[in-house]
GROMACS .gro file of C-alpha atoms in nm:
model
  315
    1UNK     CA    1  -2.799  -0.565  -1.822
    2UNK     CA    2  -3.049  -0.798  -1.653
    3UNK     CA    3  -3.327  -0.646  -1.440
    4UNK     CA    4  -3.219  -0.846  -1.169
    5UNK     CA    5  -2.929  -0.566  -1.099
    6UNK     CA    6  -3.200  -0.272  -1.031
    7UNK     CA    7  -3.479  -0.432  -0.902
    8UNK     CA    8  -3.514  -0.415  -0.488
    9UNK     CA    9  -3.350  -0.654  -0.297
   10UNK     CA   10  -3.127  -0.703   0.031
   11UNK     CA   11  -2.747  -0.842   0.023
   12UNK     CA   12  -2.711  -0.978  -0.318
   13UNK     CA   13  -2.550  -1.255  -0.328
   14UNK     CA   14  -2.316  -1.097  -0.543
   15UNK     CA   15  -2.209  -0.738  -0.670
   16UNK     CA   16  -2.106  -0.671  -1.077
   17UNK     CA   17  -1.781  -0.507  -1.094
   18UNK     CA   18  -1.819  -0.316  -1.426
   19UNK     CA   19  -1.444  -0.221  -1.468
   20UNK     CA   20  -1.355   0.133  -1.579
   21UNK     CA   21  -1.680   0.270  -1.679
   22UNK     CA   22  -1.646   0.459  -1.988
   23UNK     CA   23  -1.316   0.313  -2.103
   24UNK     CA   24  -1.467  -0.027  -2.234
   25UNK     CA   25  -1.358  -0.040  -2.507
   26UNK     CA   26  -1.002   0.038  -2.384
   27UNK     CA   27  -1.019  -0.234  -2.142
   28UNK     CA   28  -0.771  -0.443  -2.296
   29UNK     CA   29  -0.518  -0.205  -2.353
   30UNK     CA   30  -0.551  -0.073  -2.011
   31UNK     CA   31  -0.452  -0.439  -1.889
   32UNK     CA   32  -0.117  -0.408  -2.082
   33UNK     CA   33   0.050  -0.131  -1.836
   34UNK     CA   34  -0.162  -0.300  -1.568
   35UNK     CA   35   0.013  -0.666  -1.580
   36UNK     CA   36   0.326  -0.484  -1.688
   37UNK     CA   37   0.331  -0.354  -1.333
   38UNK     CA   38   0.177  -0.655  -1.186
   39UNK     CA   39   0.459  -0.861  -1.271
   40UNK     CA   40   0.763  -0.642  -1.196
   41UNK     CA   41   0.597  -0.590  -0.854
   42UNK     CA   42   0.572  -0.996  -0.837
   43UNK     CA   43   0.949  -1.005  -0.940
   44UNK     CA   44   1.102  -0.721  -0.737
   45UNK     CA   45   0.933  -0.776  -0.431
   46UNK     CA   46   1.018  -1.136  -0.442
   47UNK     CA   47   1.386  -1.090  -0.498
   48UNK     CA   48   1.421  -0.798  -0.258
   49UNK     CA   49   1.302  -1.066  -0.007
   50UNK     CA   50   1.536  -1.349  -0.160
   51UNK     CA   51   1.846  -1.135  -0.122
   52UNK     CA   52   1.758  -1.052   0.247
   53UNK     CA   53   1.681  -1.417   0.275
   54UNK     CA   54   2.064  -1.512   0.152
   55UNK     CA   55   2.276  -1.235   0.267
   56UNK     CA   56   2.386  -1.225   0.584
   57UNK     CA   57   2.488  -0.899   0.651
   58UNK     CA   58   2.127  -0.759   0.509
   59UNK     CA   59   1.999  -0.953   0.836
   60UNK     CA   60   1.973  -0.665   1.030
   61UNK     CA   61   1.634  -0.417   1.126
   62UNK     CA   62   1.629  -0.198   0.836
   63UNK     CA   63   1.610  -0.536   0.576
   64UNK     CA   64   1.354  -0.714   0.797
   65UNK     CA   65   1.156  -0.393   0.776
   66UNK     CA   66   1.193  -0.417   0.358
   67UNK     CA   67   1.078  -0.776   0.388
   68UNK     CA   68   0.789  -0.674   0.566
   69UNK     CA   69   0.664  -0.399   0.349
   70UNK     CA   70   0.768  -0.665   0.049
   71UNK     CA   71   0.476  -0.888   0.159
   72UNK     CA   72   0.231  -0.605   0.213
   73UNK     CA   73   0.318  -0.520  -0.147
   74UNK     CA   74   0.268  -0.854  -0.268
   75UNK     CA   75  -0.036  -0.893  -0.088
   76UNK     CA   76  -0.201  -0.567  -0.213
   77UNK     CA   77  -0.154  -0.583  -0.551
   78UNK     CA   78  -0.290  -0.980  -0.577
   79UNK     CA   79  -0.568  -0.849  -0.366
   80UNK     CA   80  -0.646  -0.677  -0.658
   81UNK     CA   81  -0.485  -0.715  -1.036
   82UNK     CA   82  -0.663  -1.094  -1.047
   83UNK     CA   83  -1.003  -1.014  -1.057
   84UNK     CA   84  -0.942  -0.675  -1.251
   85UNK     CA   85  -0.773  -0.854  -1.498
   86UNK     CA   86  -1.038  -1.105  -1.512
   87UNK     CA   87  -1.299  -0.830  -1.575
   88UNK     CA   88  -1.027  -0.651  -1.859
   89UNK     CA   89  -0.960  -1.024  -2.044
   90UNK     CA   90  -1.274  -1.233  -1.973
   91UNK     CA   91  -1.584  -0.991  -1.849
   92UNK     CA   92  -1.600  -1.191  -1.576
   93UNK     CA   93  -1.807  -0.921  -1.335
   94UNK     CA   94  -1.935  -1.092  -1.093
   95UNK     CA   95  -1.799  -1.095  -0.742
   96UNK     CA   96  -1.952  -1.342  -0.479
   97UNK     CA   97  -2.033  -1.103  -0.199
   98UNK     CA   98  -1.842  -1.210   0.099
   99UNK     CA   99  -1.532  -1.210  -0.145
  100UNK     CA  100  -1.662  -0.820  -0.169
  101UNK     CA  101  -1.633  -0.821   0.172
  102UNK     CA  102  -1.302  -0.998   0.178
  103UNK     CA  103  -1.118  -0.788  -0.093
  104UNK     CA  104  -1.242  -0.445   0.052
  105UNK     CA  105  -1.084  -0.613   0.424
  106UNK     CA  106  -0.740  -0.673   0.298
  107UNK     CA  107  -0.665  -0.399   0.085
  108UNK     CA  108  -0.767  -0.158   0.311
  109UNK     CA  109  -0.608  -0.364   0.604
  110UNK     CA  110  -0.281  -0.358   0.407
  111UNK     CA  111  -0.267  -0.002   0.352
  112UNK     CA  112  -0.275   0.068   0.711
  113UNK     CA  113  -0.026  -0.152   0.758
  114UNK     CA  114   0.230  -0.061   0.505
  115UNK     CA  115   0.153   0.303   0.678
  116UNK     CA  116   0.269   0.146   0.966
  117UNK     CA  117   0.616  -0.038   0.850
  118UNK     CA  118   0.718   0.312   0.685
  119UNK     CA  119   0.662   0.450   1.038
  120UNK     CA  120   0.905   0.208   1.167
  121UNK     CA  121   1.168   0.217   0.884
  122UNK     CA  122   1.190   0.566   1.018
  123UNK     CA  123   1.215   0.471   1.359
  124UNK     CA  124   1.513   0.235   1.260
  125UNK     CA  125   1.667   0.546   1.078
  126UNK     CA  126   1.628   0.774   1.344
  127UNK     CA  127   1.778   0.559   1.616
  128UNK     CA  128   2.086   0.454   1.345
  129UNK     CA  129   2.156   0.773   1.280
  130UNK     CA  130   2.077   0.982   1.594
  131UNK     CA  131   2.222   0.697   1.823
  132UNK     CA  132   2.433   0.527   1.621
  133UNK     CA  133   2.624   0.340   1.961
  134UNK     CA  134   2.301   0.227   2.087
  135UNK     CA  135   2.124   0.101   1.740
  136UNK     CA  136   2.192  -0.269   1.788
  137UNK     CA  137   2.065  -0.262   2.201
  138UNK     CA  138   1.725  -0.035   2.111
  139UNK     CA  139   1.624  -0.237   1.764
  140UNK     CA  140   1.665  -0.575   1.904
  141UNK     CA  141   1.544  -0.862   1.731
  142UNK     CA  142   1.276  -0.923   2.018
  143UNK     CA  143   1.156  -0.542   1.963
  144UNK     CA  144   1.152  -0.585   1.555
  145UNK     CA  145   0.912  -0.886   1.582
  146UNK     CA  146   0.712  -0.674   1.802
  147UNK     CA  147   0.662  -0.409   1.637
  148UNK     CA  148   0.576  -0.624   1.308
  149UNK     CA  149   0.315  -0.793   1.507
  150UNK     CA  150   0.189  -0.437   1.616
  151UNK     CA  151   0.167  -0.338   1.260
  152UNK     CA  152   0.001  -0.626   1.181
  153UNK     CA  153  -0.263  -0.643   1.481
  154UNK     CA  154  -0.345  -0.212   1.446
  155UNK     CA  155  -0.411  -0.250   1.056
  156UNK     CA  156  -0.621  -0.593   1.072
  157UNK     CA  157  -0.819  -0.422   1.407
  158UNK     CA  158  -0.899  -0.057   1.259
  159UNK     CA  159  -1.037  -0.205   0.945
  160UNK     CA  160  -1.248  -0.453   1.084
  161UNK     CA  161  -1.561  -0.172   1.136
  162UNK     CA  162  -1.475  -0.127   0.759
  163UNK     CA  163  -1.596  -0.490   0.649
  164UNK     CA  164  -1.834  -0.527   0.965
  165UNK     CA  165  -2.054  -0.237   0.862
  166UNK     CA  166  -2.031  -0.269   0.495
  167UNK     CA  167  -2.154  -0.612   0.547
  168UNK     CA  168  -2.447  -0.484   0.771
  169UNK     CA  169  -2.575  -0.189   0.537
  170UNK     CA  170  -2.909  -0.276   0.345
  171UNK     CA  171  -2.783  -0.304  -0.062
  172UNK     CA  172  -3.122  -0.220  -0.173
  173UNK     CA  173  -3.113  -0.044  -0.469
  174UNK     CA  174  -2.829  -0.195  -0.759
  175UNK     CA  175  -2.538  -0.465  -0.684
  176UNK     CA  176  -2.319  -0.278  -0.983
  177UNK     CA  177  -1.995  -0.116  -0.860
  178UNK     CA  178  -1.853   0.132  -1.083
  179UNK     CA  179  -1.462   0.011  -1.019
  180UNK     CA  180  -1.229  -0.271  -1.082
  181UNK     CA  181  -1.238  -0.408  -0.723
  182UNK     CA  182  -1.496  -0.374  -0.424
  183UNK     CA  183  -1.270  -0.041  -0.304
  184UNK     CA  184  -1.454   0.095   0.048
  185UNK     CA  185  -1.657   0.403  -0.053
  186UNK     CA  186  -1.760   0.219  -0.371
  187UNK     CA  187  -1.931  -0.048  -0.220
  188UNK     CA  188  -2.060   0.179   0.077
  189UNK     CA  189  -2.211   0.384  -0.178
  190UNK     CA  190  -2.466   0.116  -0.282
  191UNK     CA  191  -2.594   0.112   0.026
  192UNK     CA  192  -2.960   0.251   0.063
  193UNK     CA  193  -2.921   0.390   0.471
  194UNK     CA  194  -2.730   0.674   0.607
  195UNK     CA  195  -2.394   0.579   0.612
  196UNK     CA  196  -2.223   0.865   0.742
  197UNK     CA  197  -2.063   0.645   0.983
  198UNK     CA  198  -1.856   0.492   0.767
  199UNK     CA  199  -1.756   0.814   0.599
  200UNK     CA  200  -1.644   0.957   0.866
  201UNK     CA  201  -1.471   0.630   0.988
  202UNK     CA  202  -1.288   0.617   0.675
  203UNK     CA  203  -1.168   0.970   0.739
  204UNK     CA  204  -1.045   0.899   1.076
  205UNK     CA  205  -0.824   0.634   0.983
  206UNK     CA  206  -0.706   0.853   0.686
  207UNK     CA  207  -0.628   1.168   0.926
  208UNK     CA  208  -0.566   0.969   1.294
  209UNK     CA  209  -0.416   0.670   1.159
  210UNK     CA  210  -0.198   0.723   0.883
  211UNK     CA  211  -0.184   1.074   0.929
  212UNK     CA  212  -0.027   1.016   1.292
  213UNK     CA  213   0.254   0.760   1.099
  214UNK     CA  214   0.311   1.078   0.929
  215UNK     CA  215   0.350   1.348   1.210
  216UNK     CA  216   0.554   1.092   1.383
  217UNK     CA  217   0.778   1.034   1.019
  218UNK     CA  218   0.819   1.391   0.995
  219UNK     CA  219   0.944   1.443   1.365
  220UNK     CA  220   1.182   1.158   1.294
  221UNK     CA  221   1.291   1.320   0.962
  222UNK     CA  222   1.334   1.645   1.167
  223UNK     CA  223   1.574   1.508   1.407
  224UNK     CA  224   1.773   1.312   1.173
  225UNK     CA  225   1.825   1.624   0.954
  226UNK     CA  226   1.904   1.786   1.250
  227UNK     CA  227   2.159   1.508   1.378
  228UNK     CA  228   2.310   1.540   0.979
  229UNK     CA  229   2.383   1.895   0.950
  230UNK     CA  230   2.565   1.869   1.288
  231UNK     CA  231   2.832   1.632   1.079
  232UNK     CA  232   3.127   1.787   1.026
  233UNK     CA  233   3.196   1.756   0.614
  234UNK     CA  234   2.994   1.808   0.358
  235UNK     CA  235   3.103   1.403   0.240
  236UNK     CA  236   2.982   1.260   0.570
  237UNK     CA  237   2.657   1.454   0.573
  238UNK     CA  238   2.578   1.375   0.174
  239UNK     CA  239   2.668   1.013   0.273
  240UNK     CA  240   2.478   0.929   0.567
  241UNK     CA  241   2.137   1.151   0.408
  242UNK     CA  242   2.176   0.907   0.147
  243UNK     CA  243   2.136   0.626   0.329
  244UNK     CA  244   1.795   0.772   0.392
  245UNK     CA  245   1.726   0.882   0.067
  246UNK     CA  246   1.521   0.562  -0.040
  247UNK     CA  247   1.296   0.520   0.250
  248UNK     CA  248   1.173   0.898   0.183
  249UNK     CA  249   1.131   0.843  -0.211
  250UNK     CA  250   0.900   0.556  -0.093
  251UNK     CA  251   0.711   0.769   0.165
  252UNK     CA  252   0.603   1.007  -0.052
  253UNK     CA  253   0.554   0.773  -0.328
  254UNK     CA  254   0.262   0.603  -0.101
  255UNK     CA  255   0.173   0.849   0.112
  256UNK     CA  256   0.161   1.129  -0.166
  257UNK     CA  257  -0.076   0.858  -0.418
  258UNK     CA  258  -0.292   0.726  -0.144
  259UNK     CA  259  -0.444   1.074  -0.010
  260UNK     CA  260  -0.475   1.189  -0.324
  261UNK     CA  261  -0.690   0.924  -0.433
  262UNK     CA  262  -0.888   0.943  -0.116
  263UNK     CA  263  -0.948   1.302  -0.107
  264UNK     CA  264  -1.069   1.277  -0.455
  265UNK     CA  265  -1.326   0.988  -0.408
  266UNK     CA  266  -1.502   1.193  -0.131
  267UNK     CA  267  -1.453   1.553  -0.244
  268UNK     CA  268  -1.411   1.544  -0.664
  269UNK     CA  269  -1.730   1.513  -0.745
  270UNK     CA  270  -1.696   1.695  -1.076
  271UNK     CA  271  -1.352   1.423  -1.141
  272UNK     CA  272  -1.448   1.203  -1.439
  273UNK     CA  273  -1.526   0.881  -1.299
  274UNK     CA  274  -1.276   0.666  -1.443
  275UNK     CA  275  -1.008   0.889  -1.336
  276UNK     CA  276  -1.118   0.835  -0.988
  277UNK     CA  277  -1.124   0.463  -1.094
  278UNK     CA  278  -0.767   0.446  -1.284
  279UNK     CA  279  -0.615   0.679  -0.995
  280UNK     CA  280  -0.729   0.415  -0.733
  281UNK     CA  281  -0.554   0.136  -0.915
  282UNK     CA  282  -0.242   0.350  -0.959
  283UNK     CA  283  -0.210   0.401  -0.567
  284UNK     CA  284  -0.237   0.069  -0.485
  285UNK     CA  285   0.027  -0.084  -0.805
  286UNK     CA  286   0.302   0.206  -0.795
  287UNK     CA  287   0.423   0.224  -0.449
  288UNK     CA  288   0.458  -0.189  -0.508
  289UNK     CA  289   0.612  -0.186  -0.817
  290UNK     CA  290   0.880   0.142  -0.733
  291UNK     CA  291   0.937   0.025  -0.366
  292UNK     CA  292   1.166  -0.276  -0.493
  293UNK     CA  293   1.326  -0.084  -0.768
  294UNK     CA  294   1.397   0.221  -0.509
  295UNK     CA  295   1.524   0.017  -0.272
  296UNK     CA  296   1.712  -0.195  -0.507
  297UNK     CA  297   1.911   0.126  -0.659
  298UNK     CA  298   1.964   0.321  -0.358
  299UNK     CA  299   2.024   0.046  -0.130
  300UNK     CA  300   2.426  -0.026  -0.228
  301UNK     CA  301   2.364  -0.338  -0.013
  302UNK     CA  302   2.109  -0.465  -0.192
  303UNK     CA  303   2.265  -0.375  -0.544
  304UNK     CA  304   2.573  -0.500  -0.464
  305UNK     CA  305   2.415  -0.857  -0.392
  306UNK     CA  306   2.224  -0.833  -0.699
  307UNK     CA  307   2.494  -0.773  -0.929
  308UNK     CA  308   2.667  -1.070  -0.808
  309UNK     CA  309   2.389  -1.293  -0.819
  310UNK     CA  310   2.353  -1.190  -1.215
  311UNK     CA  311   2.743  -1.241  -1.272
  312UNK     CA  312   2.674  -1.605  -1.077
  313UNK     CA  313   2.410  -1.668  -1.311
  314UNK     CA  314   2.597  -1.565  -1.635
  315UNK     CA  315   2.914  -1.769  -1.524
   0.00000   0.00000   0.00000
């Protein structure tokens, strides 16, 4: 390693990205379950979307929902798998420093957001199945594009202090991050100045930001269960929890992974470093890779469509 990485200096020009520290020599193999998932999250997200696209009765507020968490997918894993891969396949470290900046801004930004879209997939549940009459006058097309562009404006505005201060700390001591990707407390970590601002920033989007999405999912849960066992048979109750049986496997697929991961960053210090690393990838790949295939099972819509664009295909 060059002296030029440990030597004193302010805002490198660029950071090293050293991979999974430890697991070098595994870096290769690591890449194999890592594209794996790359591409089926390239492939299912982008048909989920196509069949929404080209079915007509999937054009309703549940399916524009699914498109929208579709592109967050899409958009978080290429935020990240390029570049990793790059480092796996080609030891190519080095990141240009405002493309630090930039990767740290949209993953981040994207994870709020996809908070955000569950929240209202759960609103759309609750109204369809609490007020069933009034579904199609509440979720109105006006009020979906509304509350996509609130999604989108509340994740891109309570991650900007995220990229503003990590671009203003002093990187004075080493410009090596110990991860596949310029993740927040990783970069903030090389920062020689007390940065217990943006520790406990991070923490209050974690608990006020997503963890609101999730007291308000859980109230919604609460009064959908509640409006289900008021059903009458067993067959209509089974039926219409099943119709919210995806959008909770995905929840707690995402939610479950992504606090996980950031309680251990700030609190397992005696966690092996590259299971912090391999544990942050994980969060950000599965939810995009099992989202589609959830979706795409539970969903009889969405199957149903599928199967007949296959038979189409093989006619």
């Amino acid at each position: 390693m060059s002296d030029s990485n440990t030597t004193h200096f302010n805002n490198p020009s660029t950071f090293i990205l050293l991979g999974i520290p430890g697991l070098e020599a595994a870096h290769v193999w690591i890449s194999i379950p890592f594209c794996t998932m790359y591409i089926i999250a390239l492939l299912g997200n982008f048909i989920i979307m196509f069949i929404v696209k080209t079915e007509p009765s999937l054009h309703e507020p549940m399916y524009y929902f699914l498109c929208m968490l579709a592109v967050t997918d899409l958009v978080l894993c290429t935020s990240i798998l390029p570049k990793t891969l790059s480092i796996f396949w080609f030891n190519s470290r080095e990141i240009d420093f405002n493309a630090c900046i930039t990767q740290l801004y949209f993953v981040h930004c994207f994870l709020v957001m996809e908070s955000g879209i569950f929240m209202a997939m759960a609103f759309d549940r609750y109204v369809a199945i609490c007020h069933p009459l009034r579904h199609s006058t509440i979720l109105t097309y006006t009020l979906v594009a509304k509350i996509g562009l609130a999604v989108v404006l509340r994740g891109g505005v309570f991650i900007l202090p995220y990229a503003f201060l990590a671009r203003q700390w002093p990187y004075c001591r080493t410009n090596i991050i110990p991860h596949t990707h310029c993740e927040h407390m990783a970069v903030v970590k090389l920062a020689c100045a007390d940065t217990l601002i943006s520790n406990y920033y991070g923490l209050f989007v974690l608990f006020c930001v997503k963890g609101l999405d999730v007291v308000f999912i859980v109230v919604s849960y609460i009064q959908i269960l509640r409006a289900i066992f008021r059903l009458p048979t067993r067959d209509a109750r089974l039926k219409t929890f099943g119709t919210c049986g995806s959008h909770l496997s995905a929840i707690f697929v995402f939610f479950i992974s992504s606090t996980f991961s950031s309680i251990t960053h700030r609190y397992g210090q005696n966690v092996p470093l590259y299971f912090h690393i391999i544990i942050a990838n994980v969060y950000l790949l599965v939810p995009p890779v099992l989202n589609p295939i959830i979706y795409g099972v539970r969903t009889r819509q969405i199957r149903d469509r599928l199967f007949r664009l296959l038979i189409v295909q093989r006619t």
